[in-house]
Coordinates of C-alpha atoms in Angstrom, one line a residue:
Chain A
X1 CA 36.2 -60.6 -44.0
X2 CA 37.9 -63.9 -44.3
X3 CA 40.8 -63.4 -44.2
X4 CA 40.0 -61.8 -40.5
X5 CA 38.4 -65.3 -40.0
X6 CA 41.7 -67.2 -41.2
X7 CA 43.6 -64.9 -38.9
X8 CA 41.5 -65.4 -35.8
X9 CA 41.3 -68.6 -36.4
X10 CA 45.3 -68.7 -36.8
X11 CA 45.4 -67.1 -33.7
X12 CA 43.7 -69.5 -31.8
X13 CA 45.6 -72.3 -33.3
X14 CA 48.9 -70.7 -31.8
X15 CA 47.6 -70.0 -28.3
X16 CA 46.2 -73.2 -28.1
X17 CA 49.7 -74.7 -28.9
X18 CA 52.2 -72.1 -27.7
X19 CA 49.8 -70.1 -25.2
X20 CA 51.5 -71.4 -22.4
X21 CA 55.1 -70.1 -24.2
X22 CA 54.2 -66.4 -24.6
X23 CA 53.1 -66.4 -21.5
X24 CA 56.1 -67.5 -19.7
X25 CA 57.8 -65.3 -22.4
X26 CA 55.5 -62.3 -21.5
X27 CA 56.6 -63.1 -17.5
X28 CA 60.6 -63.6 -18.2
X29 CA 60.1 -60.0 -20.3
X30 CA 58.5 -58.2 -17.6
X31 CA 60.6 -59.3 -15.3
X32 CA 63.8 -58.3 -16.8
X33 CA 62.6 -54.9 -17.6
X34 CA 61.0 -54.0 -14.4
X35 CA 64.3 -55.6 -12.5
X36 CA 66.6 -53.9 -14.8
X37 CA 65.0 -50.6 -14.2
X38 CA 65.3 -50.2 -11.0
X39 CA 69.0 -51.5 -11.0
X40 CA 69.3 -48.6 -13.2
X41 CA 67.9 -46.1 -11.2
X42 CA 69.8 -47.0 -8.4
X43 CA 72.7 -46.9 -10.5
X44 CA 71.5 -43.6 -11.9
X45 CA 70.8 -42.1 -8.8
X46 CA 74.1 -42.9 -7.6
X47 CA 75.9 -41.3 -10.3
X48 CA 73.4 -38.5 -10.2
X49 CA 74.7 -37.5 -6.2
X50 CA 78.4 -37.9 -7.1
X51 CA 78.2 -35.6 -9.4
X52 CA 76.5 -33.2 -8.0
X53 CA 78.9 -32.8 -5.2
X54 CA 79.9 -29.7 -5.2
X55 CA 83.4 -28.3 -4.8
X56 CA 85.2 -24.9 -4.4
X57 CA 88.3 -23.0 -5.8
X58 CA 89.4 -23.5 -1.6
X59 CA 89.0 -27.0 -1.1
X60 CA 92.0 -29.4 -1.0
X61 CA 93.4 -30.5 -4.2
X62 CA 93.1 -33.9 -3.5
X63 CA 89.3 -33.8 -2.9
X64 CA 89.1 -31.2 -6.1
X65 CA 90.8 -34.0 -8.0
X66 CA 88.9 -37.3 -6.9
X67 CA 86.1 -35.0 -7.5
X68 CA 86.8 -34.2 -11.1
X69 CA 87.7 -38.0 -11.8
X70 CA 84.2 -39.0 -10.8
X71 CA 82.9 -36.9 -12.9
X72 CA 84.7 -37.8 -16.0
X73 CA 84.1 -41.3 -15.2
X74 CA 80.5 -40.9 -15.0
X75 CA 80.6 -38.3 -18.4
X76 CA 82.3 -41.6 -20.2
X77 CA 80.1 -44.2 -18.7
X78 CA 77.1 -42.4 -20.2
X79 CA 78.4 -41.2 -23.2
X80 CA 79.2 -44.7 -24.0
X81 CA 76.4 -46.5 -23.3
X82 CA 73.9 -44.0 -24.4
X83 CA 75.7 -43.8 -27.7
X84 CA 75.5 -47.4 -28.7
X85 CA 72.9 -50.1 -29.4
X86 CA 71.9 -52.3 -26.9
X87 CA 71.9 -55.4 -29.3
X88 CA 75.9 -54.5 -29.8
X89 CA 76.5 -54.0 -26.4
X90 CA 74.6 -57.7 -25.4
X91 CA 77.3 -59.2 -28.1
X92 CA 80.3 -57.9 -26.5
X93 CA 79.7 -58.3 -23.1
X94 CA 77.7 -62.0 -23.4
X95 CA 79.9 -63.2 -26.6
X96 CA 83.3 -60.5 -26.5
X97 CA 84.3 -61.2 -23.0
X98 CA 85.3 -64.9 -23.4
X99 CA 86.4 -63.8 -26.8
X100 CA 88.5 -60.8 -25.5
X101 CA 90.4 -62.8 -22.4
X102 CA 90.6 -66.3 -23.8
X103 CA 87.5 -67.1 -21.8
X104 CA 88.7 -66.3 -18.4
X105 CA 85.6 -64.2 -18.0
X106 CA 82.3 -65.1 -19.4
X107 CA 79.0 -65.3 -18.3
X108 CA 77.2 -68.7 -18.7
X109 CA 73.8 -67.5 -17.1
X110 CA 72.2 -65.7 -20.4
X111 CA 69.9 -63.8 -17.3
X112 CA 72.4 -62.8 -15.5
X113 CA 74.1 -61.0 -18.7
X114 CA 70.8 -59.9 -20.1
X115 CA 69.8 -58.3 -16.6
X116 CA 73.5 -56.5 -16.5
X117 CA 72.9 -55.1 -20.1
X118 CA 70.0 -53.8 -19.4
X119 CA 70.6 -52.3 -16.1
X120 CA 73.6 -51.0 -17.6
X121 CA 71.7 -49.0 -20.3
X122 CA 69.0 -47.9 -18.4
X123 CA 71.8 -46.5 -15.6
X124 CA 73.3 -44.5 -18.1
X125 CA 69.7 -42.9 -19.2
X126 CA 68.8 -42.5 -15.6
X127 CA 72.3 -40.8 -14.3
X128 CA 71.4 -37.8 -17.0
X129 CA 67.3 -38.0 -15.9
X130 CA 68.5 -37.7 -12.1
X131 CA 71.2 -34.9 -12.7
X132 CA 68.3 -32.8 -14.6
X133 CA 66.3 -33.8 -11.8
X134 CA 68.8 -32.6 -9.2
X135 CA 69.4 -29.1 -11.1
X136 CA 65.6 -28.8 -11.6
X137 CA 65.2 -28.3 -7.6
X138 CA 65.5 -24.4 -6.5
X139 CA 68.3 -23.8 -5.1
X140 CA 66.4 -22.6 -1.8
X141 CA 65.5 -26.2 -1.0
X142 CA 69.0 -27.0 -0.7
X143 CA 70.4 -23.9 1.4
X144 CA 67.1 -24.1 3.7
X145 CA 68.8 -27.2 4.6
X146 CA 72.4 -26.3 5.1
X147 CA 70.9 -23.6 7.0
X148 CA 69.7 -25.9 9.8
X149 CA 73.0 -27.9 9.7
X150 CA 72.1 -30.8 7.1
X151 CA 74.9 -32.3 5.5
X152 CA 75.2 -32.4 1.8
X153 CA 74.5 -36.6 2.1
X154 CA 71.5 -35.8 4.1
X155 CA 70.4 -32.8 2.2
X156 CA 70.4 -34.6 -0.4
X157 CA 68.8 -37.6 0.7
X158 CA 66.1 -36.0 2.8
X159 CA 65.5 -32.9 0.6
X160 CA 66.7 -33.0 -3.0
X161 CA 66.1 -36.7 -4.3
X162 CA 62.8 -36.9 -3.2
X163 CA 61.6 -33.9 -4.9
X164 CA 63.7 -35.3 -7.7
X165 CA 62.0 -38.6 -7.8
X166 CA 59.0 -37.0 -7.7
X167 CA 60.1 -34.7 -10.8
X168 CA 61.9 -37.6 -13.2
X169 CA 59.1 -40.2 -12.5
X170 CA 57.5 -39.7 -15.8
X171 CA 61.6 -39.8 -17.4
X172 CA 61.5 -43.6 -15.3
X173 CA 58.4 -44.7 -16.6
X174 CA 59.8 -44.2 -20.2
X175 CA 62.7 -46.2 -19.5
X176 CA 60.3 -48.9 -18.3
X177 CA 58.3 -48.8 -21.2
X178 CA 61.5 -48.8 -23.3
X179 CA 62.7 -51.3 -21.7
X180 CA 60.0 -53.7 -22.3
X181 CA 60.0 -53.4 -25.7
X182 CA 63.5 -53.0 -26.4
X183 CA 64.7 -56.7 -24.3
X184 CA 63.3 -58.1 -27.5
X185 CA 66.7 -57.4 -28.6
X186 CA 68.3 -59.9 -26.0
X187 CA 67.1 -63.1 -28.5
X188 CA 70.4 -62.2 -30.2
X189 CA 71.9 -64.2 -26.5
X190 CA 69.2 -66.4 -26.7
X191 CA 67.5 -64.9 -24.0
X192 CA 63.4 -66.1 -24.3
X193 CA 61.6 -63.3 -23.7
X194 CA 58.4 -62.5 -25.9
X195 CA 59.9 -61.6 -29.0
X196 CA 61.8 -65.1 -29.0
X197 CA 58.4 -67.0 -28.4
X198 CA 57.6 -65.4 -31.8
X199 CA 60.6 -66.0 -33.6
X200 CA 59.8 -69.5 -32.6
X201 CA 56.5 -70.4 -33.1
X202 CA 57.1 -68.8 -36.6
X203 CA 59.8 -70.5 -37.4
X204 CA 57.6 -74.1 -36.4
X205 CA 54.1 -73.1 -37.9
X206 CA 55.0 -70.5 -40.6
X207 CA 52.1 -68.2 -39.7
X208 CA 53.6 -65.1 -39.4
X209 CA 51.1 -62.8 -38.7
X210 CA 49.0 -64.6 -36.0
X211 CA 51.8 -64.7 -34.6
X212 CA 53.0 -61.1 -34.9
X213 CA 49.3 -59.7 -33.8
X214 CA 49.3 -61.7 -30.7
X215 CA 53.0 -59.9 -30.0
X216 CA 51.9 -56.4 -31.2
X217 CA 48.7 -57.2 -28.2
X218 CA 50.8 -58.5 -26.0
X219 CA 53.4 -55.4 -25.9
X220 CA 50.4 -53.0 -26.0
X221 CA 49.1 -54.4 -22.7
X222 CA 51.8 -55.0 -21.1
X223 CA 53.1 -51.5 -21.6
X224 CA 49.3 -49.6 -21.2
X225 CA 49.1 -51.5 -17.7
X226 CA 52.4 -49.9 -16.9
X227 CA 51.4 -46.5 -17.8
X228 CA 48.4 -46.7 -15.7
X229 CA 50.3 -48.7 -12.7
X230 CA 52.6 -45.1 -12.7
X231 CA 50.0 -42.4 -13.1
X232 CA 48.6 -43.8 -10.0
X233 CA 52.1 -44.0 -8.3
X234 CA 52.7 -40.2 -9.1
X235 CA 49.0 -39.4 -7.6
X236 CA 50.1 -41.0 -4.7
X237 CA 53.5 -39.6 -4.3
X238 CA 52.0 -36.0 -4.7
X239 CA 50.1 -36.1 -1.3
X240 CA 46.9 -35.6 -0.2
X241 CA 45.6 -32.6 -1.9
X242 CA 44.1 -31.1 1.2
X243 CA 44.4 -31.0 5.0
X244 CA 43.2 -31.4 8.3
X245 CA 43.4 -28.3 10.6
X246 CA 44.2 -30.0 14.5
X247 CA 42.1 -27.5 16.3
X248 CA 40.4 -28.0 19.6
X249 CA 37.4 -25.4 18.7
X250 CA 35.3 -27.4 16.2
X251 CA 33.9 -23.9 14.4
X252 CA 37.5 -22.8 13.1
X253 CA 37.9 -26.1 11.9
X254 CA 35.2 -25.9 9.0
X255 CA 36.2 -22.6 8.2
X256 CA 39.7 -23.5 7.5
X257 CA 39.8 -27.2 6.0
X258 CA 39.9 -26.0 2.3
X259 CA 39.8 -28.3 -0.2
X260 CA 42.9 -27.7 -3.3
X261 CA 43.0 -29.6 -6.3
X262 CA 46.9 -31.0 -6.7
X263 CA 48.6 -28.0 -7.4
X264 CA 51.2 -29.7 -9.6
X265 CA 51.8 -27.8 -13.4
X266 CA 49.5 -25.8 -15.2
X267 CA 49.4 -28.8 -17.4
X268 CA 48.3 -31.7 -15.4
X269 CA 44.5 -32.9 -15.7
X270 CA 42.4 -31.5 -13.0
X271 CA 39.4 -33.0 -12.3
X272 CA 36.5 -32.3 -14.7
X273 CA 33.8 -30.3 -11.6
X274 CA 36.5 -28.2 -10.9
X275 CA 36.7 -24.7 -12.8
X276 CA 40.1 -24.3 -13.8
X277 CA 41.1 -21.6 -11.8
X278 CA 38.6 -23.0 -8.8
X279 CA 41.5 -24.5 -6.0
X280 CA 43.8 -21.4 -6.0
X281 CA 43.7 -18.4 -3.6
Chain B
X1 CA 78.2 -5.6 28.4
X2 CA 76.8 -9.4 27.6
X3 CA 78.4 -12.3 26.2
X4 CA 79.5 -12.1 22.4
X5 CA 78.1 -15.1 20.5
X6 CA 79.7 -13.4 17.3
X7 CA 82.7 -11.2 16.2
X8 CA 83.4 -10.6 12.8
X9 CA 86.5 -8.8 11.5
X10 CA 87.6 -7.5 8.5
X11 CA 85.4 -9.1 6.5
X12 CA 85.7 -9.4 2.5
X13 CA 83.7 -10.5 0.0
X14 CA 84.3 -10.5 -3.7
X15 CA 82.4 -12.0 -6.1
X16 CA 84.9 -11.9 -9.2
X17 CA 86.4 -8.6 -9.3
X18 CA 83.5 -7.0 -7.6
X19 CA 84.1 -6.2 -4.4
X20 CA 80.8 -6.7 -2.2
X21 CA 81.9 -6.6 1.4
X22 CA 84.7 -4.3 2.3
X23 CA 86.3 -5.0 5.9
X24 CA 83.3 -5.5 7.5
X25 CA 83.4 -4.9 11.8
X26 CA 81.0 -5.7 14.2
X27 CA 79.6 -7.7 16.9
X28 CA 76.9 -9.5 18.1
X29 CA 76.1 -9.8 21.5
X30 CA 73.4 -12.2 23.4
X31 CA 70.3 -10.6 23.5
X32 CA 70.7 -7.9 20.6
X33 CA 68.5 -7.7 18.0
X34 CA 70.4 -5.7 15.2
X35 CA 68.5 -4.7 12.1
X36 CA 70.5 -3.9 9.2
X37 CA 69.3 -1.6 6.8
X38 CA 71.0 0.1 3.4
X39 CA 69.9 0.2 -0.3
X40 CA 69.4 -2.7 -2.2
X41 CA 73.3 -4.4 -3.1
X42 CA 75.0 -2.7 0.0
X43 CA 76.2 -6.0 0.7
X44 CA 73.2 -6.6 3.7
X45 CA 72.6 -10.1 2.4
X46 CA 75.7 -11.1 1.3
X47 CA 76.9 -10.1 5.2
X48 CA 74.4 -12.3 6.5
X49 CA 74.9 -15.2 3.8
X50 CA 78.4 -15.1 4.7
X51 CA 77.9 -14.9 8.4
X52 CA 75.8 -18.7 8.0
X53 CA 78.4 -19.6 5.4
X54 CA 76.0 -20.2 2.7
X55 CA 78.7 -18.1 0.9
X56 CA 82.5 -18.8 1.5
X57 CA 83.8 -15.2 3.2
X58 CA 86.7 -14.1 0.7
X59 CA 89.0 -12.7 3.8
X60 CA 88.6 -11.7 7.2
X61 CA 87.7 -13.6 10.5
X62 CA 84.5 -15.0 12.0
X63 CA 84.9 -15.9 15.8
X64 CA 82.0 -17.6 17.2
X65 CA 82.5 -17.4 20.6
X66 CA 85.9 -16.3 20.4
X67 CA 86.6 -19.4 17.6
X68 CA 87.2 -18.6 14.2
X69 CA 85.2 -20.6 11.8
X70 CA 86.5 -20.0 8.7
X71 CA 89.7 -21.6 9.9
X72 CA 90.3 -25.1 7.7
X73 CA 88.9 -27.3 10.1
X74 CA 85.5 -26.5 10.8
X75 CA 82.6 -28.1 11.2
X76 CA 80.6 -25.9 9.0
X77 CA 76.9 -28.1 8.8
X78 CA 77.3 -28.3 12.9
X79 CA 78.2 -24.4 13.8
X80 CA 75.0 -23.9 10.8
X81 CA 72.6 -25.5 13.6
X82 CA 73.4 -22.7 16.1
X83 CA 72.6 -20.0 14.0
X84 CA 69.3 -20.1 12.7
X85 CA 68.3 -18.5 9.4
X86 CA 64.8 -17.3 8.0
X87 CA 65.1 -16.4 4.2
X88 CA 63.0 -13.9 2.2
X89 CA 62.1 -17.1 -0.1
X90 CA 60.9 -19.2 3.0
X91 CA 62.5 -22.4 1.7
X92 CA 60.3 -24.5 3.2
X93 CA 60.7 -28.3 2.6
X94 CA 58.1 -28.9 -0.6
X95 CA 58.4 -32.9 0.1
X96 CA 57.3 -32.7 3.9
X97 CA 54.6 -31.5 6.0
X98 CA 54.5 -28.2 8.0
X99 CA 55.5 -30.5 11.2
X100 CA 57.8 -33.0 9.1
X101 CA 59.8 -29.4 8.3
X102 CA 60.2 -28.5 11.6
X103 CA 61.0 -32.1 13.0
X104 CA 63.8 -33.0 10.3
X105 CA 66.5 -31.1 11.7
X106 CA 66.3 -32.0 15.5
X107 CA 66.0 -35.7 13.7
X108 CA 69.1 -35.8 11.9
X109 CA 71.1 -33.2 13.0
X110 CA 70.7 -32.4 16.5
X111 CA 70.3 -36.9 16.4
X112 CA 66.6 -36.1 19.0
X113 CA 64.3 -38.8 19.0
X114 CA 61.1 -38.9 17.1
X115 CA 59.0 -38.3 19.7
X116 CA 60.8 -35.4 21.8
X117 CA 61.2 -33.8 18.6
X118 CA 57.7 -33.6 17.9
X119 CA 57.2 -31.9 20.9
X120 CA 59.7 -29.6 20.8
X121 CA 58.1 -28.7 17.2
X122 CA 54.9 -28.3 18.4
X123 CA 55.9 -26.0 21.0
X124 CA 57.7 -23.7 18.6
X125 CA 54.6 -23.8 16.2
X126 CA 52.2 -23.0 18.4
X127 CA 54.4 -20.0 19.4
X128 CA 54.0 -18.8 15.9
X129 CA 50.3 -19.6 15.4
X130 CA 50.6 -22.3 13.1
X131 CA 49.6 -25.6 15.2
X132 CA 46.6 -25.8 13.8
X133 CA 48.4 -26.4 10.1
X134 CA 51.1 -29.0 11.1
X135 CA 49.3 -31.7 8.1
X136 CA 49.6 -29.3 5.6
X137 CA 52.1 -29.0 3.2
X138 CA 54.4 -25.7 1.7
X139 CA 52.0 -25.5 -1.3
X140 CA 48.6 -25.4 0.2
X141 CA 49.6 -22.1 2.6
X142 CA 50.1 -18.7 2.2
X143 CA 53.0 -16.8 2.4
X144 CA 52.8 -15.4 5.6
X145 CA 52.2 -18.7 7.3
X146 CA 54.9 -20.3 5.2
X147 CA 57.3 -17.6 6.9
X148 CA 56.2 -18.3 10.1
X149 CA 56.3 -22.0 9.6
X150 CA 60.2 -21.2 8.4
X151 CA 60.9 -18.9 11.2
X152 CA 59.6 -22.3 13.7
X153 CA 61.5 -24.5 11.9
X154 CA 64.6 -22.6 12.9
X155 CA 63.9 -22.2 16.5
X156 CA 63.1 -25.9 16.6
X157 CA 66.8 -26.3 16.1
X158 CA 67.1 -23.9 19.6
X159 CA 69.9 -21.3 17.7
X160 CA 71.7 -19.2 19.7
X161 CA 71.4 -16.6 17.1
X162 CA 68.5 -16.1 14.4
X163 CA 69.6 -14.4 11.1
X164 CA 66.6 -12.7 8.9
X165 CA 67.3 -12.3 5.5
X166 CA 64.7 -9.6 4.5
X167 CA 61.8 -11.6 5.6
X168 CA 59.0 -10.0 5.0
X169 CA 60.0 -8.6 1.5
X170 CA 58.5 -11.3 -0.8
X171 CA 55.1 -11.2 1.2
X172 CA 51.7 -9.0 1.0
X173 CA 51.1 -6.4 2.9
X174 CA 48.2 -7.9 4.8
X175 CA 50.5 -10.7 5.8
X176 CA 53.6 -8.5 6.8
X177 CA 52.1 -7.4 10.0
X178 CA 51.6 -11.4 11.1
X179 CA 55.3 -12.2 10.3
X180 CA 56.6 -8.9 12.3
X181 CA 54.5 -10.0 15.3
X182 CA 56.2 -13.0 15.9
X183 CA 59.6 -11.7 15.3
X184 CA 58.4 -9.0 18.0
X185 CA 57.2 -11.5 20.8
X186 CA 60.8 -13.4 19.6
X187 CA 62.7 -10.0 20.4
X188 CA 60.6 -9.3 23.7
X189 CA 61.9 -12.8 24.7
X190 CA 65.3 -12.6 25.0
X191 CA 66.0 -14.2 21.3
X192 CA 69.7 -12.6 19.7
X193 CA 68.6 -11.8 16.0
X194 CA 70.2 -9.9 13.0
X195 CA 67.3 -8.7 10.8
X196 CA 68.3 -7.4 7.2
X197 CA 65.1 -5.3 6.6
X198 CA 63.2 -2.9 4.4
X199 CA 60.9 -2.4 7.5
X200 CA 62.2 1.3 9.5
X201 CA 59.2 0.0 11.7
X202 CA 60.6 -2.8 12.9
X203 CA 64.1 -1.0 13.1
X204 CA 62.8 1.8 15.3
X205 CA 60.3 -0.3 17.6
X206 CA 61.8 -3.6 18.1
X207 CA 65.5 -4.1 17.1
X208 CA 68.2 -2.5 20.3
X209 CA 70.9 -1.5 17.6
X210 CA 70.8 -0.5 14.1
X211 CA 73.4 -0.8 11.4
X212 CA 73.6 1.3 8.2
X213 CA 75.8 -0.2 5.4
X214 CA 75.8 1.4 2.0
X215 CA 78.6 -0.2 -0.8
X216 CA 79.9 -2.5 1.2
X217 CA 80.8 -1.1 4.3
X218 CA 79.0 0.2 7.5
X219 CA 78.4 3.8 7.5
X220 CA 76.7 4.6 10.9
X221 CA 76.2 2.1 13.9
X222 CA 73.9 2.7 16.9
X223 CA 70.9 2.8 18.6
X224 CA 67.7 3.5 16.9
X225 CA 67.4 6.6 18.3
X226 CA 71.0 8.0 17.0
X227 CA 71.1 6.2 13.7
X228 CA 67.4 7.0 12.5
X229 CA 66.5 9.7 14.6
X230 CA 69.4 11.9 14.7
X231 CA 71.7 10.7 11.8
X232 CA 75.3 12.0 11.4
X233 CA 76.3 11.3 8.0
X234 CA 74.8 12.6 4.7
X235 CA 74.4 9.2 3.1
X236 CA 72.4 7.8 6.1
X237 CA 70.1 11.3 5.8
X238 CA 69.7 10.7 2.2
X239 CA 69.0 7.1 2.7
X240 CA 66.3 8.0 5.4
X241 CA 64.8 10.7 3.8
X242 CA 63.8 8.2 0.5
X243 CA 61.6 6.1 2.7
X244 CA 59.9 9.0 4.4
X245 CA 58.8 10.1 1.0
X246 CA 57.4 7.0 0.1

């Protein structure tokens, strides 16, 4: 039991002196991952529609062509930054860049670089989540539109991304969570998010594991809030589960307003006083 | 004779080195309501697939009023909004409401405003019985009323032609009869529709003209009468006398 003691006492000896630290390091961390998420989403959703346009044997070769680059392009960007650690990736484009063109490009805002990393990384997770996303929709959803005239831009935007986003939101909320944990890597640009608080107020008070448990907390929270902030997001982007019928006689109205538990998969939670089977008909 | 909205000549379709549509001939004229009937891979869908372009025609002409849309050129998403089409699979919007489905298209195709639109959506829902259900979404209805939502979602877009890809064969049969009731009060009112269907009810009662096709071509053309009452060529007989049995 004492050595619990020592440690909580530890503990409190750090926040009281660096409490104010982890918390700003605990903010600069959440807001680099939650802004560099959605830069890659955006950049994964891009790549997501231009690769999905599609092309026939019949169309001319030019478009056929630009098409095919795209694609390749995109096939490289991911490959690339999918296939290599973050931490290298900071090095190169913070540190390599001056290095590479005798400092005729370099970025002297560590958040600025950080942010682009990230983003960067994330985008090239999120193109392959949004394609699988895409190719998960039937294929009914997008000729029910071309039948009434949409175009593939608005077919796309109107019909197929939305159901998409719907479909790859748990594959986002990984990234996020990923994300917070894995900016810790940034310290190596001397970016101060939490992990650099840590590496800090070790390297000033030498007590190691205080310091490490309030860090271990800190992540946990942080990343459990998430988790909870996007379970309700999802419940809200799947829609009331049941309906008002707009009838003017009042009698057909009870008779029709059922009540369905979210029919989403098989596998989602339903809520405990419904029998399993009870919403469908 | 009435105004053709539709021609199609020689019309091919191959999918590899299968041939699915041989030189396909015929016309569509306002106010017709064709039904199409044939054994299962005659090439009935792919005609009507090919007539909306939702598959690229491998040869042959499509004039639509007297144009030929398959010429380089075309706008294929705007000549889309004037033919309608209602699919065995319903394809109803999953993201959007029973209304938000119907409104869409007049929205950001035909560029309506918000307002008129819901109006005009309205209108067309409450023609096929399904007002009452404009908050409710593709999921939480059944099959029936999903087809009739999809067959209001089309003539919110005010086609000039309505093309039915076998739409009654993915329901039950308690909910065919409320599908083939509305696309009977459609036919009573003037509406030009090609109906690719497993339903010689519908053939014989409703539609004016009824095309046979059997391995990719059109075997016997007429009206009900000749082509199911008094059919000339053996296939047609044999083709008839399978769904009298059953």
């Amino acid at each position: 039991m004492g050595i619990f003691r020592q440690l909580i006492s530890d503990i409190a000896k750090l926040l009281s002196k660096y409490g104010s630290a982890y918390l700003h390091g605990i903010g600069n961390t959440l807001i680099l991952a939650l802004s560099a998420t959605l830069i890659g989403c955006l950049i994964g959703f891009i790549c997501g529609i231009l690769q999905t346009i599609p092309y026939q044997k019949n169309d001319p070769v030019l478009k056929r062509f630009f098409l095919k680059l795209v694609r390749v392009i995109i096939r490289i960007y991911v490959e690339v930054f999918r296939g290599t650690p973050m931490v290298l990736q900071a090095v190169f484009i913070y540190y390599g860049l001056p290095y590479f063109t005798n400092s005729a490009i370099r970025f002297t805002n560590v958040w600025v670089s950080a942010l682009l990393v990230v983003s960067i990384n994330t985008g090239a997770y999120m193109a392959e989540s949004v394609r699988g996303g895409i190719i998960s929709i039937d294929p009914g959803q997008t000729e029910g539109a071309m039948a009434i005239g949409m175009t593939h831009f608005q077919t796309m935007l109107h019909v197929i991304l939305p159901q998409a986003l719907r479909n790859i939101m748990p594959q986002i909320g990984n990234n996020y969570i990923i994300n917070v944990k894995d900016t810790s890597v940034m310290f190596i640009i001397s970016f101060t998010e939490f992990f650099a608080v840590h590496r800090a107020a070790v390297g000033a008070t030498y007590l190691y594991f205080p310091s490490a448990t309030i860090e271990m907390v800190g992540y946990l929270c942080m990343t459990l809030l998430a988790s909870f902030l996007l379970r309700w997001l999802e419940k809200k982007m799947d829609g009331k589960s049941s309906y008002e019928l707009i009838n003017e006689d009042q009698l057909v109205m009870t008779a029709g307003t059922y009540s369905y538990p979210d029919r989403k998969t098989p596998f989602d939670e339903r809520p405990s006083e419904l029998p399993a089977e009870g919403g469908r008909r | 004779m009435s105004e053709k909205i539709l021609e199609i000549r020689h019309l091919q379709k191959s999918f590899g080195s299968n041939l699915v549509l041989k030189d396909i001939d015929f016309t569509v004229s306002k106010g017709d309501v064709t039904a199409i009937i044939g054994a299962s891979g005659s090439g009935k869908s792919t005609l009507l697939r090919c007539i909306n372009l939702l598959e690229t025609p491998s040869g042959g002409e499509i004039l639509y009023h007297g144009k030929n849309i398959l010429a380089s050129g075309t706008n294929q998403p705007e000549y889309r909004s004037h033919v309608g089409m209602v699919f065995q699979s319903f394809n109803l919007f999953n993201n959007m409401t029973v209304l938000e489905n119907c409104m869409i298209g007049q929205v950001k195709v035909l560029k309506k405003k918000k307002d008129e639109a819901e109006k005009n959506a309205l209108k067309y829902l409450e023609r096929v019985g399904m007002a009452p259900y404009v908050n409710a979404r593709p999921r939480q209805i059944s099959g029936g009323q999903k087809q009739r939502v999809a067959i209001a979602r089309a003539l919110s877009m005010e086609p000039e032609v309505l093309l039915f890809d076998e739409p009654t064969s993915a329901l039950d049969p308690e909910m065919v009869g409320e599908v083939l009731d509305v696309m009977q009060a459609l036919a009573r009112d003037g509406m030009t529709m090609l109906v690719v269907t497993h339903e010689m009810g519908f053939a014989r009662d409703v539609s004016s003209r009824v095309v046979f096709m059997s391995q990719g071509v059109i075997r016997e053309e007429g009206t009900p009468e000749e082509v199911l009452g008094d059919p000339q060529e053996q296939e047609t007989i044999d083709f008839l006398a399978r769904f009298r049995n059953t």
